[in-house]
XYZ file of C-alpha atoms in Angstrom:
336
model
C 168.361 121.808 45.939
C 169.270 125.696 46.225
C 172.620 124.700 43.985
C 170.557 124.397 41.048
C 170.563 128.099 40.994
C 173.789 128.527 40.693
C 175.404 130.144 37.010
C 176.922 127.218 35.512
C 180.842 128.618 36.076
C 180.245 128.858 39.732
C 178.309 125.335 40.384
C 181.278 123.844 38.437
C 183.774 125.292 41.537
C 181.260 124.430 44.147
C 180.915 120.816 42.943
C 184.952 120.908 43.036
C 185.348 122.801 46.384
C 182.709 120.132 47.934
C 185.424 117.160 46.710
C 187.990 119.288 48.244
C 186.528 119.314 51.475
C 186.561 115.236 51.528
C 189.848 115.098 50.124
C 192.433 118.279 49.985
C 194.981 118.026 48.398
C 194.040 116.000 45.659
C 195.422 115.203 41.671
C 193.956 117.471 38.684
C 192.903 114.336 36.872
C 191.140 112.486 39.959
C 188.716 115.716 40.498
C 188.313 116.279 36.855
C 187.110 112.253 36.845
C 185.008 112.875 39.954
C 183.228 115.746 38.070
C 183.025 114.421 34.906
C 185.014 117.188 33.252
C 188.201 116.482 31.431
C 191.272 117.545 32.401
C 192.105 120.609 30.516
C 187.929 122.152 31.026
C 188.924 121.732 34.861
C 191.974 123.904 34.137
C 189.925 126.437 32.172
C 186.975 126.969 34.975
C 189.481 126.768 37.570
C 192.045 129.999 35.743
C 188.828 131.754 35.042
C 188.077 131.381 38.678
C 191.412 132.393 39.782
C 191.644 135.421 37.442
C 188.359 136.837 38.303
C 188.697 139.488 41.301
C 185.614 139.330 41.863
C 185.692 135.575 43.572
C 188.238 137.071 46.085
C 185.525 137.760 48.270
C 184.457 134.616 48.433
C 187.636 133.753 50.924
C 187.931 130.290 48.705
C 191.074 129.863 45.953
C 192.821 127.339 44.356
C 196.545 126.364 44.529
C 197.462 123.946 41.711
C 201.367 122.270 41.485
C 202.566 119.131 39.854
C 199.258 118.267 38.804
C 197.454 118.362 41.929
C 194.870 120.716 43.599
C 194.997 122.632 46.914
C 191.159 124.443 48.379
C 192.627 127.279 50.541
C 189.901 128.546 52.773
C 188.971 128.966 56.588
C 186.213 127.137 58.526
C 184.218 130.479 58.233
C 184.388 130.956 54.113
C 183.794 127.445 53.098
C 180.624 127.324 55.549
C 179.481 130.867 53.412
C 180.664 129.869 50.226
C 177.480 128.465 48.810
C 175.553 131.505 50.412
C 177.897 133.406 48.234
C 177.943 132.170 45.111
C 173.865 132.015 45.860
C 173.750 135.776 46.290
C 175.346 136.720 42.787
C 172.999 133.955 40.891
C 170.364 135.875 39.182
C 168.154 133.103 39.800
C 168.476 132.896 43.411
C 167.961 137.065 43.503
C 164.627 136.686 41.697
C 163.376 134.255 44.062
C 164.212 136.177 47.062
C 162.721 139.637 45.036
C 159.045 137.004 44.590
C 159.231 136.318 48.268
C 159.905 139.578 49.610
C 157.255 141.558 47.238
C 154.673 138.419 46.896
C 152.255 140.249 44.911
C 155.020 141.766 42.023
C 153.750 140.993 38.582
C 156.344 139.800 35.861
C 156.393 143.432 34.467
C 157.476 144.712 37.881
C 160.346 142.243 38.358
C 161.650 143.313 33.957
C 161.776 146.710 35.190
C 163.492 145.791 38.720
C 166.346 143.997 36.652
C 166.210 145.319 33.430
C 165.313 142.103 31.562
C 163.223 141.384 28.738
C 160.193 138.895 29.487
C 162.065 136.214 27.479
C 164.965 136.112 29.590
C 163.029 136.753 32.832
C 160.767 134.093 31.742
C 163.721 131.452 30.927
C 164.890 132.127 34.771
C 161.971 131.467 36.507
C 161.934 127.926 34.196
C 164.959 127.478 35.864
C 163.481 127.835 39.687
C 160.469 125.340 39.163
C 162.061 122.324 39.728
C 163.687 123.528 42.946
C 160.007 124.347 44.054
C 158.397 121.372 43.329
C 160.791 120.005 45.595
C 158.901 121.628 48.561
C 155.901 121.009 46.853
C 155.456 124.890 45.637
C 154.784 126.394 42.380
C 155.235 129.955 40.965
C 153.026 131.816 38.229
C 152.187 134.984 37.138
C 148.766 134.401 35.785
C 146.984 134.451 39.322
C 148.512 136.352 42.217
C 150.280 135.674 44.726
C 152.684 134.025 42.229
C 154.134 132.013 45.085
C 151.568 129.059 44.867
C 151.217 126.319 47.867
C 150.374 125.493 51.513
C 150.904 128.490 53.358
C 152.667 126.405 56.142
C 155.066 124.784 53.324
C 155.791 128.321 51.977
C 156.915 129.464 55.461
C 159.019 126.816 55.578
C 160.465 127.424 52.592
C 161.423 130.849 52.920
C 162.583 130.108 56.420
C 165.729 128.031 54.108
C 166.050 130.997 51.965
C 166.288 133.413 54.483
C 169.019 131.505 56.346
C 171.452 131.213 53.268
C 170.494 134.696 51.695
C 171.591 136.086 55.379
C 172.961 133.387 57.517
C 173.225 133.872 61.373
C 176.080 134.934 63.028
C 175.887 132.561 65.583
C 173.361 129.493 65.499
C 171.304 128.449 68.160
C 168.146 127.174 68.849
C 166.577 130.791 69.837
C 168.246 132.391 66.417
C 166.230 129.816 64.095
C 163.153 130.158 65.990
C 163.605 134.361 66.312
C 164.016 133.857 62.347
C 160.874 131.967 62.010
C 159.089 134.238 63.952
C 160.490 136.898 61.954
C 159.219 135.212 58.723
C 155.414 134.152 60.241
C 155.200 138.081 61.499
C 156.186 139.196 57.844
C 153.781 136.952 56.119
C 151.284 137.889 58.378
C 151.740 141.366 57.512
C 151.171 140.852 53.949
C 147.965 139.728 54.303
C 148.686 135.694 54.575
C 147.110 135.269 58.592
C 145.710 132.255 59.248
C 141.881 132.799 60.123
C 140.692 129.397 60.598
C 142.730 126.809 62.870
C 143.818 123.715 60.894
C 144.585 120.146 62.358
C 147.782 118.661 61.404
C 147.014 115.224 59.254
C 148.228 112.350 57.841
C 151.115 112.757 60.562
C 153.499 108.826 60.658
C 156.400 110.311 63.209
C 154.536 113.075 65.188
C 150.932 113.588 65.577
C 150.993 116.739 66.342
C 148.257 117.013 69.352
C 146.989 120.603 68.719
C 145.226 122.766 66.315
C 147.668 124.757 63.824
C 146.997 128.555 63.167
C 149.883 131.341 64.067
C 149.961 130.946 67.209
C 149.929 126.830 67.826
C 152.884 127.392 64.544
C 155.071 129.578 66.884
C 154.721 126.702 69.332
C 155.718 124.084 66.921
C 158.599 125.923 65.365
C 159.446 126.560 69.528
C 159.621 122.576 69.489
C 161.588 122.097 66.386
C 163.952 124.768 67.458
C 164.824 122.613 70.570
C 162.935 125.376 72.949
C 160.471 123.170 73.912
C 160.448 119.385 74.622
C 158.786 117.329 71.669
C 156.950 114.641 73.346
C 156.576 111.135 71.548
C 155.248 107.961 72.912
C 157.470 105.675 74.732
C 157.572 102.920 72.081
C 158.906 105.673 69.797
C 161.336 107.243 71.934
C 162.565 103.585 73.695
C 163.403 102.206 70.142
C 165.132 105.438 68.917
C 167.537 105.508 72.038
C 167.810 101.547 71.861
C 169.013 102.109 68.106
C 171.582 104.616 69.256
C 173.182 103.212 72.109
C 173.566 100.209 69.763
C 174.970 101.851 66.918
C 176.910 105.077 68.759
C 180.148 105.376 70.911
C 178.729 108.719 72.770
C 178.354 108.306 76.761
C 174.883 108.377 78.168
C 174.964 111.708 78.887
C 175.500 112.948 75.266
C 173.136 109.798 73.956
C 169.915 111.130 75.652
C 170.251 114.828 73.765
C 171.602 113.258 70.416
C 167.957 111.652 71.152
C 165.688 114.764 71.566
C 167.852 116.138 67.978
C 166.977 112.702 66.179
C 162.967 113.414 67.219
C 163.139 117.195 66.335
C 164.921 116.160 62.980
C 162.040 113.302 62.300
C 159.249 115.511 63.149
C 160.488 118.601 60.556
C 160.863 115.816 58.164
C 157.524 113.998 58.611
C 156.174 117.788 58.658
C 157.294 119.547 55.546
C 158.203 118.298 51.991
C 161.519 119.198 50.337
C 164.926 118.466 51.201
C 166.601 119.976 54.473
C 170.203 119.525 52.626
C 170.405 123.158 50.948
C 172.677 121.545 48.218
C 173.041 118.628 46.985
C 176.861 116.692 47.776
C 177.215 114.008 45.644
C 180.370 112.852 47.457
C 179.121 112.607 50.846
C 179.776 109.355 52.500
C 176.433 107.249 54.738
C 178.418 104.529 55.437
C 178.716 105.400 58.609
C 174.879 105.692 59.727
C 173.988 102.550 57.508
C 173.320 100.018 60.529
C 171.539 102.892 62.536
C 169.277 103.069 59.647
C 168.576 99.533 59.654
C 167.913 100.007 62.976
C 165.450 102.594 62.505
C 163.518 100.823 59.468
C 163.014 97.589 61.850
C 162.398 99.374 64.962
C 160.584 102.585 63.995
C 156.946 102.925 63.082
C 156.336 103.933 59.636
C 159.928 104.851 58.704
C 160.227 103.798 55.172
C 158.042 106.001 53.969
C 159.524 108.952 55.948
C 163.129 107.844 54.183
C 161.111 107.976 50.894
C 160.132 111.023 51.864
C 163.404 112.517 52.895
C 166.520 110.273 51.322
C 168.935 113.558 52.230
C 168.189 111.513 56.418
C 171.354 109.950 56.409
C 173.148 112.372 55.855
C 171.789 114.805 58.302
C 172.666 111.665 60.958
C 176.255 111.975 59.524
C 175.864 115.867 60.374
C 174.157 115.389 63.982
C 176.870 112.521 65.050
C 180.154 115.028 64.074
C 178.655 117.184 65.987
C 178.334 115.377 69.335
C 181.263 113.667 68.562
C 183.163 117.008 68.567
C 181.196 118.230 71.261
C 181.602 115.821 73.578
C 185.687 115.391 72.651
C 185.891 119.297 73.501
C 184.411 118.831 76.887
C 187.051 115.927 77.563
C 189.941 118.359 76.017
C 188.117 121.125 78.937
C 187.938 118.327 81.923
C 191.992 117.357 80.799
C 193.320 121.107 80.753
């Protein structure tokens, strides 16, 4: 995912800042264990952090006494921080420079960062994996050298554009309004779609009209959560069955958890490549593991969209917190 990109210093802090958020304070030697570092390289990347003004920016530091380790951040920097880091990787700035001049040649990217083809070269190495993860490919002997399905590439730059320069406030008109913004851009450089295309090979949503701009707009309208995504009623029964089973959210909150869990299926049956923008290896499922049991006996062909997208429970962990706090707040509201 997009923390591949990362300069090796500053992946090292993000891996440590992610244990941090699951357990803050914690001992020097337990985080050094969890990321495989010993003790005194922790302390090195950690003083180099703390001794770089540069990082100040970031809103994230490090308080370290009597051998254990203290994350100091708000809510606001550590939901940034990874956009952050992102935007200093050189990496991560040639990617956005191929997406936002799609016809460059490798000569005009040396002289935009004064680097020798060796070097340049070495870097875009370092993207292709990350790529192939949404099923995209980049080379300079053909133009454009952003190779793939035109739909996957919107996609794509749809998650670049949101951690390169995330929304102020998120909603479902701000992700669609980005989309748009992306589809209109694309369009202007030449990549229109002429001839209508039918969605195939489709195991969560068929998708029950033709796909050029303007049935896209619609779809991206329906993953946004503007408009309704409409299943059939074997689908959507067993889905809400599996959640009032395996959830403690009232009724009310239960039947738009619902619509999230089909617009979350549907992207995921859609597009290739993970929806996770970085990769946490200390994120804990345990919580959505009977739900997706659930899902694999009650759902129609939903092993192979798991295959497709492992990062799923996860994203359930993410969508339950939310309601969770959601519908806590309202109950704080109805108290006061």
């Amino acid at each position: 995912m997009f923390d591949t990109l990362l300069e090796k210093q500053d992946k090292i802090i993000f891996r440590l800042f992610q244990y941090l958020q699951k357990k803050n304070p914690c001992s020097l030697k337990e985080a050094a264990t969890q990321l495989h570092l010993s003790l005194e390289s922790l302390k090195r990347y950690i003083n180099i952090w703390q001794q770089n003004g540069s990082n100040f920016s970031t809103g994230i530091s490090f308080y370290i006494k009597d051998q254990t380790i203290t994350a100091i951040y708000s809510h606001e920097s550590g939901q940034l921080f990874l956009t952050a880091l992102l935007n200093r990787s050189f990496s991560f700035q040639l990617l956005v420079k191929i997406i936002e001049n799609p016809f460059y040649t490798l000569r005009d990217l040396e002289k935009e960062f004064y680097l020798s083809r060796a070097t340049m070269q070495r870097r875009i190495q370092k993207m292709k994996p990350l790529l192939r993860n949404y099923s995209l490919t980049v080379s300079f002997i053909y133009d454009p050298p952003l190779k793939g399905n035109e739909i996957q590439i919107r996609y794509f730059i749809l998650l670049v554009s949101l951690l390169y320069d995330p929304p102020f406030l998120w909603s479902e008109q701000t992700l669609y309004d980005r989309y748009e913004e992306i589809q209109q851009y694309r369009i202007s450089q030449g990549f229109a779609f002429i001839k209508a295309e039918q969605a195939s090979n489709m195991m969560y949503y068929p998708v029950p009209f033709q796909l050029n701009d303007a049935g896209l707009r619609f779809l991206w309208q329906q993953f946004s959560g503007l408009e309704t995504i409409w299943l059939k009623s074997s689908v959507t029964d067993a889905l809400e069955f599996s959640l009032h089973a395996h959830t403690e959210l009232s009724e009310l909150s239960l039947i738009a958890l619902a619509q999230k869990f089909h617009r979350l299926h549907s992207l995921c049956d859609f597009f290739s490549g993970s929806l996770l923008l970085a990769y946490n290896p200390f994120c804990s499922i345990t919580g959505t593991k009977r739900l997706v049991q659930s899902f694999t006996k009650l759902l129609p062909n939903y092993q192979q969209l798991l295959a497709k997208h492992p990062e799923l429970p996860v994203l359930y962990e993410k969508l339950l917190q939310n309601s969770s706090y959601s519908e806590n707040s309202k109950w704080t509201i109805a108290e006061d």
